[in-house]
C-alpha positions as a Markdown table, in Angstrom:
| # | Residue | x | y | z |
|---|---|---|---|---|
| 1 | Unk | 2.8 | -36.7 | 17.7 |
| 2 | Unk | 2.9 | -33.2 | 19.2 |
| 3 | Unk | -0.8 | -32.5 | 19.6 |
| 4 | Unk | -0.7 | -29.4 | 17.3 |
| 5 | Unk | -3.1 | -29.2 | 14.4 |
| 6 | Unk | -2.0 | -28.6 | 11.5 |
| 7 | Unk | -3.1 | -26.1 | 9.2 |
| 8 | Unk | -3.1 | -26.1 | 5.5 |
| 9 | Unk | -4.0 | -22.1 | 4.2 |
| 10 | Unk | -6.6 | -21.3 | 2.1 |
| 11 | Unk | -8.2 | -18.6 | 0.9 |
| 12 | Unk | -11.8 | -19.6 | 2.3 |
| 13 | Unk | -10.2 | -20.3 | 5.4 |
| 14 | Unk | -8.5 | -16.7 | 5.6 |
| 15 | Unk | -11.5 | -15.0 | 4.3 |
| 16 | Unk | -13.4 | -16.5 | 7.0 |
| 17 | Unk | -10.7 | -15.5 | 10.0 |
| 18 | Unk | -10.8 | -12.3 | 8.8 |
| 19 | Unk | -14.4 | -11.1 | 8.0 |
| 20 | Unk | -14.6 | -13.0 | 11.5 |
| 21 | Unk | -12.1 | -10.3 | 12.8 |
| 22 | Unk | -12.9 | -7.5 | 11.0 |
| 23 | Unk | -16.4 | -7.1 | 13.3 |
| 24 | Unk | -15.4 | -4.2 | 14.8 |
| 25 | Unk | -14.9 | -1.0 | 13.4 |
| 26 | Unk | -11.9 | -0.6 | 11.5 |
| 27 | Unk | -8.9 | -2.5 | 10.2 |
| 28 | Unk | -8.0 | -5.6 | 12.3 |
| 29 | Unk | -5.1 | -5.6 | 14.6 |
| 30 | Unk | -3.0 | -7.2 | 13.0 |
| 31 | Unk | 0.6 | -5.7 | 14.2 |
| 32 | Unk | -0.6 | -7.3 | 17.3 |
| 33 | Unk | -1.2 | -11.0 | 16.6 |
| 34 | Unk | 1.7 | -13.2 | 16.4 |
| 35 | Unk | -0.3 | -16.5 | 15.1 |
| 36 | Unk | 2.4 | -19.3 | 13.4 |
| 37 | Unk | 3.6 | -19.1 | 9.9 |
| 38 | Unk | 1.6 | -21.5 | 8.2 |
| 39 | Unk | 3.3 | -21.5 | 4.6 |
| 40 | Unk | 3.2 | -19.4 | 1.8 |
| 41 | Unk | -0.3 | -19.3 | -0.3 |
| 42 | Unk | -0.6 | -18.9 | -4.0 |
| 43 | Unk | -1.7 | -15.2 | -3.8 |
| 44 | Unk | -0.1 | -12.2 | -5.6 |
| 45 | Unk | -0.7 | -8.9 | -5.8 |
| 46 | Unk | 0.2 | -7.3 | -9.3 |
| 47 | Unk | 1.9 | -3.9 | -10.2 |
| 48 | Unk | -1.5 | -2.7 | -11.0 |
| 49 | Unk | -3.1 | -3.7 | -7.6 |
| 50 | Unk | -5.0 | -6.8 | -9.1 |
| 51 | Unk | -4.8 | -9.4 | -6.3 |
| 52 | Unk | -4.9 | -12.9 | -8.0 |
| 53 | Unk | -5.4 | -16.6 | -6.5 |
| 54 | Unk | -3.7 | -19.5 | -7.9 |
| 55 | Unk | -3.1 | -17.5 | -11.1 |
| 56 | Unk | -6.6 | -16.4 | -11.1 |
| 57 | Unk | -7.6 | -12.4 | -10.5 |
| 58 | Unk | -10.0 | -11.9 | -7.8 |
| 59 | Unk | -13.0 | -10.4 | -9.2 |
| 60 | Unk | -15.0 | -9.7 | -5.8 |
| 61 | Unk | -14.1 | -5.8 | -4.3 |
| 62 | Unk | -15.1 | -6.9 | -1.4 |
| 63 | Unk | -13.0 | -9.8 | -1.1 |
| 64 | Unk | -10.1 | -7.8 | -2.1 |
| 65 | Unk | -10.9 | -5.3 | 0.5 |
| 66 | Unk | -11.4 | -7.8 | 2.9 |
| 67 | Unk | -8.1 | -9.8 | 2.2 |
| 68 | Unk | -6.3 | -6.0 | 2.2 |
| 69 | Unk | -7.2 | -5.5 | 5.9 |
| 70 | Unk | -5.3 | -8.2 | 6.8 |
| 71 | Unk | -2.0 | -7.7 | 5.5 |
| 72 | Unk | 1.1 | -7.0 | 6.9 |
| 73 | Unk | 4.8 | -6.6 | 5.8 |
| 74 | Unk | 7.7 | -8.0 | 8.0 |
| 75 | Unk | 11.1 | -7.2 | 6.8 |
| 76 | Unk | 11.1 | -7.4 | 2.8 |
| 77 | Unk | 7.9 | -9.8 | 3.4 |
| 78 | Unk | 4.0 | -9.9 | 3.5 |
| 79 | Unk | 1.6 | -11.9 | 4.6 |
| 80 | Unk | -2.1 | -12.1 | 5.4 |
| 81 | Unk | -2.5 | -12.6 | 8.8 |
| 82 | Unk | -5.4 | -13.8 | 11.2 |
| 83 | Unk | -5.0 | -14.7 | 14.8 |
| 84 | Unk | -4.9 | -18.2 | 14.5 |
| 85 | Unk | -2.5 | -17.8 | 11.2 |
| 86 | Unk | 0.1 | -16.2 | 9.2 |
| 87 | Unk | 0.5 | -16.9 | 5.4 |
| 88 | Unk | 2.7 | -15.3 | 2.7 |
| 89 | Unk | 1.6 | -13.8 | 0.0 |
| 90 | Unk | 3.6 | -12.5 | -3.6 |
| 91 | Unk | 3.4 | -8.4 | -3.9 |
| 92 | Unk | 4.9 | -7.5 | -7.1 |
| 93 | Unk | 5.9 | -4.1 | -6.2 |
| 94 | Unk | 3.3 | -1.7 | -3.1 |
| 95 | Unk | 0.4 | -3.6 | -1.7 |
| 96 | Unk | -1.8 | -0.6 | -2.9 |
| 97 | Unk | -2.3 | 1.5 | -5.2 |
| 98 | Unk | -3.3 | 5.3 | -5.0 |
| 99 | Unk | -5.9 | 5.9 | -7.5 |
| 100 | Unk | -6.7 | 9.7 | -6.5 |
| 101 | Unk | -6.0 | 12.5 | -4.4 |
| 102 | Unk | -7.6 | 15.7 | -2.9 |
| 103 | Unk | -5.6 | 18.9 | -2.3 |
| 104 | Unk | -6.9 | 20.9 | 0.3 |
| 105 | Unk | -5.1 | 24.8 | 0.8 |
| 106 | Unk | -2.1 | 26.1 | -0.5 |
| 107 | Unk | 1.5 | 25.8 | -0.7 |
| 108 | Unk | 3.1 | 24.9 | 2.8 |
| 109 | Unk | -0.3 | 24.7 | 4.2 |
| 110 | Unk | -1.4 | 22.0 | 1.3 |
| 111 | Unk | -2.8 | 18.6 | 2.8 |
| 112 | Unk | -2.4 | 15.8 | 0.2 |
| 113 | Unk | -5.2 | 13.0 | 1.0 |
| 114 | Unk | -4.8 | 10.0 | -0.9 |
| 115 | Unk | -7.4 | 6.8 | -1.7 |
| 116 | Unk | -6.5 | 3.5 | -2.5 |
| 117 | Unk | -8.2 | 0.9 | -4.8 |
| 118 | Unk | -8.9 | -1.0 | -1.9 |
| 119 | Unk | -10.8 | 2.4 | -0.6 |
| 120 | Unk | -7.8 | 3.3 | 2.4 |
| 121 | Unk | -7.5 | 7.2 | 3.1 |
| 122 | Unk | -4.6 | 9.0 | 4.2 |
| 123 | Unk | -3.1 | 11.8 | 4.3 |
| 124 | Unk | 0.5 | 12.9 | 3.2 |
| 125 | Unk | 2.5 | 14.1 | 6.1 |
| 126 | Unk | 4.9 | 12.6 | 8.6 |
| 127 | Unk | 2.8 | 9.3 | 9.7 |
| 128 | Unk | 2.2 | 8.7 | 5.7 |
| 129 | Unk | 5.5 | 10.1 | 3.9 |
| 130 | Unk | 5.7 | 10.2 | 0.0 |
| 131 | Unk | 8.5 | 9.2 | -1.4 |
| 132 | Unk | 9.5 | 8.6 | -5.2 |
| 133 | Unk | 11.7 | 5.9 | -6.5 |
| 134 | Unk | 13.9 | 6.7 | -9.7 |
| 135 | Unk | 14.9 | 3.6 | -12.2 |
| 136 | Unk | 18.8 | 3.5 | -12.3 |
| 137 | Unk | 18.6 | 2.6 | -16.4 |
| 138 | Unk | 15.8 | 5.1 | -17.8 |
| 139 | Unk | 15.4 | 8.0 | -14.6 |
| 140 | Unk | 11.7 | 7.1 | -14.9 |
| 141 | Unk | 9.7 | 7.9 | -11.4 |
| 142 | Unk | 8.1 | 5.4 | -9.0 |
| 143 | Unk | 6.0 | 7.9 | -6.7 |
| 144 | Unk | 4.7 | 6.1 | -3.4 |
| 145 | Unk | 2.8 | 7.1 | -0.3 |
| 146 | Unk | 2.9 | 5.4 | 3.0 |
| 147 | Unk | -0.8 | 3.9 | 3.7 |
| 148 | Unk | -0.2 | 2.1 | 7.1 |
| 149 | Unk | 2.1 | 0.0 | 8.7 |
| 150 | Unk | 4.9 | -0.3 | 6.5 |
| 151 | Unk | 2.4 | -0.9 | 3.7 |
| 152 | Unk | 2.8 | 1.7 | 0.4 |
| 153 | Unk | 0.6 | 2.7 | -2.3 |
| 154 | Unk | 2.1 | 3.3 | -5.5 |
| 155 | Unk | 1.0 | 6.3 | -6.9 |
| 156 | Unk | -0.8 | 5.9 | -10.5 |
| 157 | Unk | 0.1 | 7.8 | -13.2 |
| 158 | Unk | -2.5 | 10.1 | -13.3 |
| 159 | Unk | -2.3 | 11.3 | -10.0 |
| 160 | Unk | 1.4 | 11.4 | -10.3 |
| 161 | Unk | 1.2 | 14.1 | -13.2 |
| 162 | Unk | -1.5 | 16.0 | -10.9 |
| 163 | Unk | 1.0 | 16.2 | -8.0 |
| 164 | Unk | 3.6 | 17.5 | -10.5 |
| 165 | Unk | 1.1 | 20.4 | -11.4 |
| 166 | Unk | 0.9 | 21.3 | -7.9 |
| 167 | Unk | 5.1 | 20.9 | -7.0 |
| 168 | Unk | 7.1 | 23.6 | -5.9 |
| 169 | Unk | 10.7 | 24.1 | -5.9 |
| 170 | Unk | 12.2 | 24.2 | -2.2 |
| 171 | Unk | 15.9 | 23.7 | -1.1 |
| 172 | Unk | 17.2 | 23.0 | -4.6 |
| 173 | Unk | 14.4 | 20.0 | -5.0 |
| 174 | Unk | 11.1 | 20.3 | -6.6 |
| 175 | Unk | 8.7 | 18.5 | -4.7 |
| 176 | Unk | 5.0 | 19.0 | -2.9 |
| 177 | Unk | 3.9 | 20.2 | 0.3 |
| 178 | Unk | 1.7 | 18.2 | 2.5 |
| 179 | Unk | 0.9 | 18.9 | 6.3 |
| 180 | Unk | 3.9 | 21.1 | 6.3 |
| 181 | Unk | 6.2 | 18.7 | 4.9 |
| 182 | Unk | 7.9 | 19.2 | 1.7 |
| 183 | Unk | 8.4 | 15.9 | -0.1 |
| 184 | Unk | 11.2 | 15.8 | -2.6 |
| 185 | Unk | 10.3 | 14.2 | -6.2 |
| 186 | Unk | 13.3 | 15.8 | -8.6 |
| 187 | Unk | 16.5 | 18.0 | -7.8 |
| 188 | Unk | 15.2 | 21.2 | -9.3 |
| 189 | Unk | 18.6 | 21.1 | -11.5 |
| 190 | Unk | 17.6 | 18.0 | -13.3 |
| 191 | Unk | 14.4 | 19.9 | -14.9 |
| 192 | Unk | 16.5 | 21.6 | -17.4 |
């Protein structure tokens, strides 16, 4: 016997490590804590940003939220992580998804600011890139902003078709500006 308790994950139980971590202001440290894998738990987060448990959606915002301040992606992985333990969780495609952005100024001195479902704010620029996916078979666009931490919002549909309103054509690309970046979305030649 090696002493070491072992740990069977559970939502409660990560619920609980986390609202007890999240007492201070803002999001948990989590890039800090190294706590040991524990196993993978029966959570996945849809295309749509629906978080489910064993098969089940999650109904409770705040649960969601809460559960959302404690991810983290390692590698091609993510997992909801506490300082006393690390869990894996299924993400279908981003963690997030951006639901709405404001546009503040004008071309090259445009700020982007997206908000998540889960309520996260950020602006485009070079600590939150956009960048947009294209789907080898049908060319159809995946738009997605960095939120934190290696974690991305997909951008919905909605706000996608804003963004295009506001692109701009720049170095053979069309694209949008954001905190003097220009992000790329379509070579300007492809628009026909």
């Amino acid at each position: 016997m090696s002493g070491q308790n072992l740990v069977t994950p559970s939502a409660d139980g990560l619920a609980a490590s986390a609202r007890e971590a999240r007492k201070g202001k803002g999001l948990p440290p989590v890039h800090k804590w190294n706590p040991p894998f524990c196993g993978d738990l029966d959570m996945r987060i849809a295309r749509d940003g629906t978080w489910f448990y064993l098969g089940t959606p999650i109904g409770r915002f705040e649960l969601v939220r809460l559960f959302s301040s404690i991810l983290r992606k390692d590698g091609d992985d993510y997992f909801l992580v506490t300082p006393v333990e690390k869990v894996g969780i299924t993400v279908d495609d981003a963690p997030f998804v951006a639901v709405d952005f404001e546009a503040e100024g004008e071309g090259e001195s445009q700020v982007l600011t997206f908000e998540t479902h889960v309520g996260d704010h950020a602006a485009a620029g070079p600590d939150h890139p956009i960048r947009v996916e294209r789907d080898p078979e049908t060319g159809e666009p995946s738009p997605y902003v960095l939120v934190r931490a290696n974690l991305e919002a997909l951008i919905d549909r909605k706000s996608f078709y804003r963004l295009v309103d506001l692109g701009a054509h720049h170095d053979g690309w069309f694209g949008v500006w954001s905190s003097g970046l220009f992000f790329p979305i379509i070579p300007s030649e492809e628009l026909g």
